[in-house]
Short mmCIF file of C-alpha atoms in Angstrom, two decimals:
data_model
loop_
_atom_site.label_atom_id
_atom_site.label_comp_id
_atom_site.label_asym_id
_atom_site.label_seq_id
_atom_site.Cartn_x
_atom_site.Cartn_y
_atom_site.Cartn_z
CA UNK A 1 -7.32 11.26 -19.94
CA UNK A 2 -8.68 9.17 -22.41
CA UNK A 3 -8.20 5.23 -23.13
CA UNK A 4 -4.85 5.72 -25.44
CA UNK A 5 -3.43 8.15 -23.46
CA UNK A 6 -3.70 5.85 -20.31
CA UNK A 7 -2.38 3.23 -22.24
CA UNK A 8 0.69 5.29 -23.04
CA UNK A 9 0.72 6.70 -18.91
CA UNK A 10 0.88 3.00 -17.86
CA UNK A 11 3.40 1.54 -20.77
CA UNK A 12 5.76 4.46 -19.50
CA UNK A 13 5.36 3.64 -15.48
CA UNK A 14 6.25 -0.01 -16.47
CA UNK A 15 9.33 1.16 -18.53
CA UNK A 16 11.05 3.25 -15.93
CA UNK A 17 10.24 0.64 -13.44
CA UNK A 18 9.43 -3.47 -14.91
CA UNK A 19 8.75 -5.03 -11.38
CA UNK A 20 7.88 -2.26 -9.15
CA UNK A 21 8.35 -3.18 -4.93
CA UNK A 22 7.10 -1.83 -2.11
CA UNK A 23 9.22 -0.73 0.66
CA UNK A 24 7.94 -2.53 3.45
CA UNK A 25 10.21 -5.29 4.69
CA UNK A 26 8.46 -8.13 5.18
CA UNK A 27 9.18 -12.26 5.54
CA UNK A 28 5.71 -14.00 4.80
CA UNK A 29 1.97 -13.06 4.69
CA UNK A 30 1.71 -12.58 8.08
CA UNK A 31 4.52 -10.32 8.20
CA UNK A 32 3.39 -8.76 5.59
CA UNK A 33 0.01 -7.92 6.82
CA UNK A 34 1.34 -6.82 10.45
CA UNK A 35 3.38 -4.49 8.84
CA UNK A 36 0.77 -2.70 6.62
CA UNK A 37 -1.05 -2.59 9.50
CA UNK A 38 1.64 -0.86 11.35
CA UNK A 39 2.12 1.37 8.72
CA UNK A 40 -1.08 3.58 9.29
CA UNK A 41 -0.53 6.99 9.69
CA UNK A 42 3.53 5.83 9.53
CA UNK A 43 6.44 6.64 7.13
CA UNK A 44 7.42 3.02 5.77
CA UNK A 45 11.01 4.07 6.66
CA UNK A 46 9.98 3.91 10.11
CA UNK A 47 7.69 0.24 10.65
CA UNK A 48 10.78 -0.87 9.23
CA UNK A 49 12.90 0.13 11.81
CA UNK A 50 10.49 -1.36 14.01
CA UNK A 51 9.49 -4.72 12.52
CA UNK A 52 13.47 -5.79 12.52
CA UNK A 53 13.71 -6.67 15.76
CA UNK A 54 9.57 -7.39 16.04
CA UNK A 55 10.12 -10.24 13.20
CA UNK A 56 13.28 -11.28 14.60
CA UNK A 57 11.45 -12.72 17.55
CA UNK A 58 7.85 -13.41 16.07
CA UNK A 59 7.12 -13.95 12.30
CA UNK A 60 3.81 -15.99 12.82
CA UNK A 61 0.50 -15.69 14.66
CA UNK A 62 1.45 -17.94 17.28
CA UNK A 63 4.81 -16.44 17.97
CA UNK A 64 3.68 -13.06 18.32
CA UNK A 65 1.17 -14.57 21.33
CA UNK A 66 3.61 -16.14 22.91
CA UNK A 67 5.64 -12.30 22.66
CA UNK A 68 2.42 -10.48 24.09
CA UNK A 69 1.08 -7.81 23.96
CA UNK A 70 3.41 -5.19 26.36
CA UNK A 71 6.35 -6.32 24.53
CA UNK A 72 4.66 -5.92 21.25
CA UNK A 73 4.14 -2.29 22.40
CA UNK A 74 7.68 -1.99 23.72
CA UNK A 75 8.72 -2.85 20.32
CA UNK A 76 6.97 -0.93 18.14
CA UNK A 77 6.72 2.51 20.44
CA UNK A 78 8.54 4.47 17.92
CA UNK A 79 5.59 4.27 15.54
CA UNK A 80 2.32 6.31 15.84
CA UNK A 81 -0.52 5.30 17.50
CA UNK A 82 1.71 2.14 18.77
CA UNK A 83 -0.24 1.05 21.77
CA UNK A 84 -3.52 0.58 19.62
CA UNK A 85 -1.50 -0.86 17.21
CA UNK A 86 0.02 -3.24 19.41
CA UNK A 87 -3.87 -4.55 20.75
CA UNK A 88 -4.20 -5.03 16.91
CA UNK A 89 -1.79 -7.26 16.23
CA UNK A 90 -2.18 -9.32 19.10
CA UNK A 91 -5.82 -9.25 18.41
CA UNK A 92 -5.55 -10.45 14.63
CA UNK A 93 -2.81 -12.63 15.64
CA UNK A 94 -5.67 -14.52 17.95
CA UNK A 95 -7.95 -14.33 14.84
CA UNK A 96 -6.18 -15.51 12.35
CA UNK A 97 -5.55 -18.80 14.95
CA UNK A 98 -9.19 -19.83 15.90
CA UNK A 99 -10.88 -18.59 12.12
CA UNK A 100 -7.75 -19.53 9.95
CA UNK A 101 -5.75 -22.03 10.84
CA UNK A 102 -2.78 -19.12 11.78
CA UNK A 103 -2.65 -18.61 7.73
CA UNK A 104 -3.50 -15.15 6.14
CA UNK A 105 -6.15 -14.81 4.06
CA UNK A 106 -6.26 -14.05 0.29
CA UNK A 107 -9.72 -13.06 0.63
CA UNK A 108 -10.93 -9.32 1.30
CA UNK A 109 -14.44 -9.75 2.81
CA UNK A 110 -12.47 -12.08 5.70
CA UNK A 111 -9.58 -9.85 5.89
CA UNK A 112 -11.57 -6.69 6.79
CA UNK A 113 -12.75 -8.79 9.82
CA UNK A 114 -9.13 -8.85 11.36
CA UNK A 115 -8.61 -6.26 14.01
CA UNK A 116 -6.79 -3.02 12.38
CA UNK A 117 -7.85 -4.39 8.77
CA UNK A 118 -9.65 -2.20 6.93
CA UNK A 119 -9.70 -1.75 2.78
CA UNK A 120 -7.02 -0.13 2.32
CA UNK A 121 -5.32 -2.94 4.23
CA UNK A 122 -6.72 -5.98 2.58
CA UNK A 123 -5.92 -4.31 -0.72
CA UNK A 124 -2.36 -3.98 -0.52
CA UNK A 125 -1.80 -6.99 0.86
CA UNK A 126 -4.26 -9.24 -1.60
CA UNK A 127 -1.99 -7.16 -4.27
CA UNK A 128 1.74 -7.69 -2.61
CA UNK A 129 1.21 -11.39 -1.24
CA UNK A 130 -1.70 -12.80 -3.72
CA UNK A 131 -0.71 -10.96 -7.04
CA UNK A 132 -4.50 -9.91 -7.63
CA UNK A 133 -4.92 -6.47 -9.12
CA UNK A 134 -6.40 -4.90 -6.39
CA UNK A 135 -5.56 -0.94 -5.79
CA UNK A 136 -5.10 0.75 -2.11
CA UNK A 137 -5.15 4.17 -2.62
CA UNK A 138 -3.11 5.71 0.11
CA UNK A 139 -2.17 9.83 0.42
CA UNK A 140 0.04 9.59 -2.99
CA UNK A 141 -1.94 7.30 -4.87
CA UNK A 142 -5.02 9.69 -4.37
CA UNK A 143 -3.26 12.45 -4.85
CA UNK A 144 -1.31 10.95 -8.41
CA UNK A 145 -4.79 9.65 -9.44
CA UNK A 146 -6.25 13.51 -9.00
CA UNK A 147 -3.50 15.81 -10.07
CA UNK A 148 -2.75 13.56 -13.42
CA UNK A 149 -6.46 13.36 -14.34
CA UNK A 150 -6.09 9.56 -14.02
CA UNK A 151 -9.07 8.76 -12.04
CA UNK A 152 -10.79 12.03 -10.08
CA UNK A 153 -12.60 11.61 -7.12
CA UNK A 154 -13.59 12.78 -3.92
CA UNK A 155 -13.20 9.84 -1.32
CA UNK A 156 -10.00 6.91 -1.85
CA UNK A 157 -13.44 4.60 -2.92
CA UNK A 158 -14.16 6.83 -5.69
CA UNK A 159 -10.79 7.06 -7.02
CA UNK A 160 -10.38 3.28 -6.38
CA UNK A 161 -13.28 2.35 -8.22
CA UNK A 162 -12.74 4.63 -11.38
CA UNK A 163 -9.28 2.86 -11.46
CA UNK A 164 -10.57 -0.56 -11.23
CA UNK A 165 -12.44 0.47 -14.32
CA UNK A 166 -9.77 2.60 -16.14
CA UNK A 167 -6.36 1.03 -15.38
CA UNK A 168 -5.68 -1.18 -18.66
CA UNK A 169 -5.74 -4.80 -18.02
CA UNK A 170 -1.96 -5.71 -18.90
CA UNK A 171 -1.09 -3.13 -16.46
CA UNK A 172 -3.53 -3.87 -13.71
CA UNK A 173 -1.09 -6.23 -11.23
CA UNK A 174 1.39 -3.15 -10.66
CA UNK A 175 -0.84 -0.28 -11.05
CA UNK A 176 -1.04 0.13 -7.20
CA UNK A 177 2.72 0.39 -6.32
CA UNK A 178 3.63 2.28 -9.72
CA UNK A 179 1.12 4.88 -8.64
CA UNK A 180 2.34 5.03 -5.23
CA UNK A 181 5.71 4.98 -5.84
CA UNK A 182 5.22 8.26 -8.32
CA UNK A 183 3.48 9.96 -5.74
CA UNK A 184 6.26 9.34 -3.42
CA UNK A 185 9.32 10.17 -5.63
CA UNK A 186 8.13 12.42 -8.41
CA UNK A 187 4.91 13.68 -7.97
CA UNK A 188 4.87 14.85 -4.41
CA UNK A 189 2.76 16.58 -2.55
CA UNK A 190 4.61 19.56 -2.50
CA UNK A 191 6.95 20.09 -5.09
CA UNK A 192 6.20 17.50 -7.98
CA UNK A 193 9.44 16.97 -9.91
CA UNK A 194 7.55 17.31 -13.33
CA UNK A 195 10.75 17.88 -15.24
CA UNK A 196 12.08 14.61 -14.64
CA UNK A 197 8.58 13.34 -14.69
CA UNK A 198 8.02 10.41 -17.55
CA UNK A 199 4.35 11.10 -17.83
CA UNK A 200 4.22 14.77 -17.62
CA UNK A 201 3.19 15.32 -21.07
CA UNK A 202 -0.08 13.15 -20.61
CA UNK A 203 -0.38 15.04 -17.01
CA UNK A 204 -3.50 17.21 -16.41
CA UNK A 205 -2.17 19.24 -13.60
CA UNK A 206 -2.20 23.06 -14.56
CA UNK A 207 0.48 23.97 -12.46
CA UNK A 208 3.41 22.01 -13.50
CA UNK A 209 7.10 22.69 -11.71
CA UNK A 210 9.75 23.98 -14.11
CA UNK A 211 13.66 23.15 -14.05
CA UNK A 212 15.50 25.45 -11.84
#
């Protein structure tokens, strides 16, 4: 895909969708970050489900302490991988206390330091929380970023870092949920929707779906 037509891929993602969310429900940064963290290996659907009542009762470092861990766990047991998870949050919660005053970070090489935190983490929530055009590329952004002939690569790094380089600038802020949010609606892993795809013309991908 070459510099125009990535212009045009990019101008139409922003058309269809001006200020593009992402589905996690969350109340502050810290909320925020707990519940990318949660969502590992989880359907956003379900941390939501989860993080109701968990926010309810602890929306900062120091209330999710005083919670603890077992009813952390107790809360959160209908995610995957829950009773790690739960160690996690407690653990970052203590972090973020003693290293940062109980305030989130908007910096990436301190973020990855937080239990459960890796890049993937930091990115999303540096782009959500701090507005910086940072890219986490998840299952559907990979797969988008591959199947359109966006930015190929082998590993999420590659493809991150040949979108750092090829997203166009104006675009940059929501690049990370547009992409995600096509993978997850219209260009699924499955069965992409490529008739009622806006970018399907500018789309790589050899074997494009037809209307029934």
């Amino acid at each position: 895909m070459n510099k125009a037509e990535r212009e045009e891929f990019f101008a139409r993602l922003r058309a269809a969708n001006p200020e593009p969310q992402g589905e996690l429900v969350y109340h502050n940064a810290y909320t925020l970050l707990v519940a990318v963290v949660l969502s590992a290996q989880a359907t956003d659907i379900g941390v939501n489900k989860a993080t109701g009542p968990l926010f309810q009762l602890a929306d900062t470092p120091e209330k999710m302490l005083e919670l603890g861990e077992d009813r952390v766990r107790d809360l959160i047991k209908t995610i995957g991988l829950y009773r790690n998870k739960a160690k996690n949050v407690i653990r970052l919660s203590e972090q973020l206390i003693a290293e940062h005053g109980g305030e989130v970070p908007g910096d990436r090489d301190k973020l990855v330091k937080l239990a459960g935190v890796g890049r993937k983490t930091a990115n999303v929530v540096l782009n959500t929380w701090f507005e910086q055009p940072t890219i986490a590329v998840d299952t559907h952004l990979f797969r988008v970023s591959n199947r359109t002939g966006l930015a190929r690569g082998k590993t999420p790094d590659e493809v991150e870092a040949k979108l750092l380089k090829r997203v166009p600038e104006p675009y940059r802020r929501h690049a990370h949920h547009w992409l995600i949010l096509h993978g997850r609606y219209v260009c699924k892993a499955r069965k992409p929707d490529c008739p009622n795809c806006v970018v399907s013309d500018l789309c790589r991908y050899k074997a494009k779906t037809t209307a029934a």
